[in-house]
Amino acid sequence: MPGAWFRRFGTAGAGARRLFCFPHAGGAASAYLRLSQALSPAVEVLSTQYPGRQDRRLEPGVEDLGVLADLLAEQVRREAGGRPYAFFGHSMGAIVAYETARRLDRQAGSGPVHLFVSGRRAPSTGPHRSDRLLGDAQLRAEIRRLGGTGSRVLDDPELMEMIMPVLRADYRALAGYAWEPGRPLDCPLTVLVGDADPVVTVEEAAAWRELSTAPTAVRVFTGGHFYLDDRTQDVAEVIVSRLDAGARGGSAA
């Protein structure tokens, strides 16, 4: 489905909540396959397929996070159709989710009911040095350092040839991103981070609480940058718990 922005990997039951998910740099919609299955049928996951990857590989990647958020805000608005929804973003996807939420909140007054940000320092703390990588050698080294399933492609030349244009585009977008202060969000935030993440500390992740006037919860998991690969069920339980609490008008412990 070239040009389409969202993929569904699970089934949605009656009354299922909706969760838009945003992948990491170099990642594709399939990064959320296991999470979609773990949340099904209670939560309908719509996993974002950025241009330039998998079935959208013939489209140029978007090298500006602001432009990407502009495009996604319109796509989410159309897909949501006035129904409540939440966002989940991991690593670069956390920034994409946040900036998309800001646009929806500002332009339509109908942003997400909850924002889950994972594996990323708050943008108000400034960029990490890994956002300023130069050249393919540094990009390859970063993939290996972060680990996760993505690091396995390093030993497959054909896969690397396919993924490098996407990585270059995504890291150019990260290098060009600068957080602009503005009105904070008014939706609850849940911050998720691995205790051994090499690119974000728990303290840096917790700084997300400054970006919303609503309650913020921080959840720390055992693992590195891609803790989600090993703790999918635990993350799914946090998502359901926090969405349930929001529906009741309370906050999860």
Coordinates of C-alpha atoms in Angstrom, one line a residue:
M1 CA 0.0 0.0 0.0
P2 CA 2.5 2.7 -1.2
G3 CA 1.7 6.1 0.3
A4 CA -0.3 4.8 3.2
W5 CA 0.9 5.9 6.6
F6 CA -0.4 3.3 9.1
R7 CA -0.3 -0.5 9.4
R8 CA -2.3 -2.8 11.6
F9 CA -0.9 -6.1 12.8
G10 CA -3.4 -7.1 15.5
T11 CA -7.2 -7.3 15.8
A12 CA -9.3 -4.8 17.6
G13 CA -12.1 -5.8 19.9
A14 CA -15.3 -3.9 20.5
G15 CA -14.5 -0.6 22.2
A16 CA -10.8 -1.0 21.7
R17 CA -8.7 2.1 22.4
R18 CA -6.5 3.4 19.6
L19 CA -2.7 3.8 19.8
F20 CA -0.6 5.4 17.1
C21 CA 3.0 4.2 17.3
F22 CA 6.0 6.0 15.9
P23 CA 9.3 4.0 15.1
H24 CA 12.9 4.8 16.0
A25 CA 15.5 6.1 13.5
G26 CA 15.9 3.5 10.7
G27 CA 12.8 1.7 11.9
A28 CA 9.6 0.7 10.1
A29 CA 6.0 0.0 11.1
S30 CA 7.0 -3.7 11.7
A31 CA 9.0 -2.5 14.8
Y32 CA 5.6 -2.6 16.6
L33 CA 4.5 -6.0 15.4
R34 CA 5.0 -7.7 18.8
L35 CA 3.6 -4.8 20.8
S36 CA 0.5 -4.8 18.5
Q37 CA 0.0 -8.5 19.2
A38 CA 0.5 -8.1 22.9
L39 CA -2.1 -5.3 23.1
S40 CA -4.7 -7.0 20.9
P41 CA -7.7 -6.9 21.1
A42 CA -7.9 -4.3 23.9
V43 CA -5.9 -1.7 22.1
E44 CA -5.9 -1.2 18.3
V45 CA -2.3 -0.3 17.3
L46 CA -1.8 1.8 14.2
S47 CA 1.9 1.6 13.4
T48 CA 3.4 4.5 11.4
Q49 CA 5.2 3.7 8.2
Y50 CA 7.5 6.6 7.4
P51 CA 8.4 7.2 3.7
G52 CA 11.5 5.4 2.4
R53 CA 11.2 2.0 4.1
Q54 CA 9.7 -1.4 3.3
D55 CA 6.6 -1.0 1.0
R56 CA 7.4 2.8 0.9
R57 CA 11.0 2.3 -0.1
L58 CA 10.7 4.1 -3.4
E59 CA 9.6 7.3 -1.7
P60 CA 12.2 9.7 -0.4
G61 CA 12.8 9.8 3.3
V62 CA 11.7 13.0 5.2
E63 CA 14.8 14.8 6.4
D64 CA 13.0 17.3 8.6
L65 CA 11.2 16.3 11.8
G66 CA 9.0 19.4 11.7
V67 CA 7.9 18.5 8.2
L68 CA 7.3 14.9 9.2
A69 CA 5.2 16.0 12.2
D70 CA 3.2 18.4 9.9
L71 CA 2.4 15.5 7.5
L72 CA 1.6 13.1 10.4
A73 CA -0.7 15.5 12.1
E74 CA -2.9 15.7 9.1
Q75 CA -2.8 11.9 8.6
V76 CA -3.7 11.2 12.3
R77 CA -6.5 13.7 12.2
R78 CA -8.0 12.0 9.2
E79 CA -7.5 8.5 10.5
A80 CA -8.8 9.3 14.0
G81 CA -12.1 10.6 12.6
G82 CA -12.9 12.4 15.9
R83 CA -12.3 9.3 18.1
P84 CA -10.0 9.4 21.1
Y85 CA -6.5 8.1 20.6
A86 CA -3.1 7.9 22.2
F87 CA 0.5 8.1 21.0
F88 CA 3.6 5.9 21.6
G89 CA 7.0 6.8 20.3
H90 CA 10.4 5.2 20.8
S91 CA 13.7 7.0 20.4
M92 CA 13.4 9.3 17.4
G93 CA 9.7 8.2 17.4
A94 CA 9.3 9.9 20.8
I95 CA 10.2 13.2 19.3
V96 CA 8.0 12.6 16.2
A97 CA 5.1 11.7 18.5
Y98 CA 5.6 14.7 20.7
E99 CA 5.9 17.2 17.8
T100 CA 2.8 15.7 16.1
A101 CA 0.9 16.0 19.4
R102 CA 1.9 19.7 19.7
R103 CA 0.6 20.4 16.2
L104 CA -2.7 18.6 16.8
D105 CA -3.2 20.3 20.1
R106 CA -2.4 23.7 18.7
Q107 CA -4.3 23.4 15.3
A108 CA -7.3 21.4 16.2
G109 CA -7.5 21.3 20.0
S110 CA -7.9 17.5 19.7
G111 CA -4.5 16.0 20.5
P112 CA -3.9 12.6 22.0
V113 CA -5.4 11.6 25.3
H114 CA -2.1 10.1 26.4
L115 CA 1.5 10.4 25.2
F116 CA 3.9 7.5 25.8
V117 CA 7.6 8.4 25.2
S118 CA 10.2 5.8 25.2
G119 CA 14.0 5.6 25.0
R120 CA 14.5 9.3 24.5
R121 CA 15.7 12.3 26.6
A122 CA 13.3 15.2 26.9
P123 CA 13.9 17.5 23.9
S124 CA 14.1 20.5 26.3
T125 CA 17.4 19.1 27.6
G126 CA 19.0 19.5 24.2
P127 CA 20.3 17.0 21.6
H128 CA 22.5 14.0 22.4
R129 CA 25.8 13.7 20.7
S130 CA 24.5 10.6 18.9
D131 CA 22.1 12.9 17.0
R132 CA 25.0 14.5 15.3
L133 CA 26.6 11.5 13.6
L134 CA 28.6 12.0 10.5
G135 CA 29.1 9.4 7.8
D136 CA 28.1 5.8 7.3
A137 CA 30.8 4.4 9.5
Q138 CA 29.5 6.3 12.5
L139 CA 26.0 5.3 11.7
R140 CA 27.0 1.6 11.6
A141 CA 28.9 1.9 14.8
E142 CA 25.8 3.5 16.5
I143 CA 23.5 0.7 15.3
R144 CA 25.9 -1.9 16.9
R145 CA 26.2 0.1 20.1
L146 CA 22.5 0.4 20.6
G147 CA 21.9 -3.3 19.9
G148 CA 18.4 -4.7 19.5
T149 CA 17.1 -6.5 16.4
G150 CA 18.4 -3.7 14.2
S151 CA 22.0 -4.5 14.9
R152 CA 21.6 -7.9 13.2
V153 CA 21.4 -6.3 9.7
L154 CA 25.0 -5.2 10.0
D155 CA 26.1 -8.7 8.9
D156 CA 23.8 -8.7 5.8
P157 CA 25.2 -6.5 3.0
E158 CA 22.0 -6.5 1.1
L159 CA 19.9 -5.4 4.0
M160 CA 22.4 -2.7 4.9
E161 CA 22.3 -1.4 1.3
M162 CA 18.5 -1.1 1.8
I163 CA 18.5 0.5 5.2
M164 CA 21.4 3.0 4.9
P165 CA 19.4 5.6 2.9
V166 CA 16.7 5.5 5.6
L167 CA 19.3 5.9 8.4
R168 CA 21.0 8.8 6.6
A169 CA 17.6 10.6 6.2
D170 CA 16.5 10.0 9.8
Y171 CA 19.8 11.1 11.3
R172 CA 19.8 14.2 9.1
A173 CA 16.4 14.9 10.5
L174 CA 17.7 14.4 14.0
A175 CA 20.7 16.6 13.4
G176 CA 18.5 19.4 12.2
Y177 CA 15.9 19.2 15.0
A178 CA 15.9 22.0 17.6
W179 CA 13.2 22.1 20.3
E180 CA 11.3 25.3 20.4
P181 CA 9.7 26.3 23.7
G182 CA 5.9 26.8 23.6
R183 CA 2.7 26.0 25.4
P184 CA 3.0 22.6 27.2
L185 CA 0.7 19.7 26.3
D186 CA -2.3 19.1 28.6
C187 CA -2.4 15.3 28.2
P188 CA -0.8 12.8 30.6
L189 CA 2.6 11.5 29.8
T190 CA 4.2 8.1 30.5
V191 CA 8.0 8.0 30.2
L192 CA 9.6 4.6 29.6
V193 CA 13.3 4.0 29.7
G194 CA 15.8 1.1 30.1
D195 CA 18.1 1.3 33.1
A196 CA 21.2 0.6 30.9
D197 CA 20.3 2.8 27.9
P198 CA 23.6 4.2 26.6
V199 CA 21.9 7.3 25.1
V200 CA 19.5 8.5 27.8
T201 CA 19.6 8.4 31.6
V202 CA 16.6 8.0 33.8
E203 CA 17.0 11.7 34.9
E204 CA 17.1 12.9 31.3
A205 CA 14.0 10.9 30.5
A206 CA 12.2 12.2 33.6
A207 CA 12.6 15.7 32.3
W208 CA 9.7 15.1 30.0
R209 CA 7.4 16.0 32.9
E210 CA 8.2 19.6 32.2
L211 CA 6.5 19.4 28.9
S212 CA 2.9 18.7 30.0
T213 CA 0.7 20.3 32.6
A214 CA -0.9 16.9 33.2
P215 CA 0.5 14.1 35.5
T216 CA 3.6 12.3 34.3
A217 CA 4.7 8.8 35.2
V218 CA 8.2 7.3 34.7
R219 CA 8.6 3.6 34.2
V220 CA 12.1 2.1 34.3
F221 CA 12.8 -1.3 32.8
T222 CA 15.8 -3.6 32.9
G223 CA 17.6 -3.3 29.6
G224 CA 19.3 -1.1 27.1
H225 CA 18.0 1.2 24.4
F226 CA 15.8 -1.5 22.9
Y227 CA 14.5 -2.9 26.2
L228 CA 11.2 -3.1 24.5
D229 CA 12.3 -6.2 22.5
D230 CA 12.6 -8.2 25.7
R231 CA 9.9 -6.5 27.8
T232 CA 7.1 -6.2 25.3
Q233 CA 4.4 -7.8 27.6
D234 CA 5.5 -5.6 30.5
V235 CA 5.2 -2.5 28.3
A236 CA 1.8 -3.6 27.0
E237 CA 0.6 -3.9 30.6
V238 CA 1.8 -0.4 31.4
I239 CA 0.0 1.0 28.3
V240 CA -3.3 -0.7 29.2
S241 CA -3.0 0.4 32.9
R242 CA -2.4 4.0 32.0
L243 CA -5.1 4.1 29.4
D244 CA -7.5 2.5 31.8
A245 CA -6.6 5.1 34.5
G246 CA -7.2 7.9 32.1
A247 CA -10.6 6.5 31.1
R248 CA -11.5 6.4 34.8
G249 CA -10.3 10.0 35.3
G250 CA -7.5 8.9 37.6
S251 CA -3.8 8.1 37.4
A252 CA -2.1 4.7 37.5
A253 CA 0.3 3.9 40.3

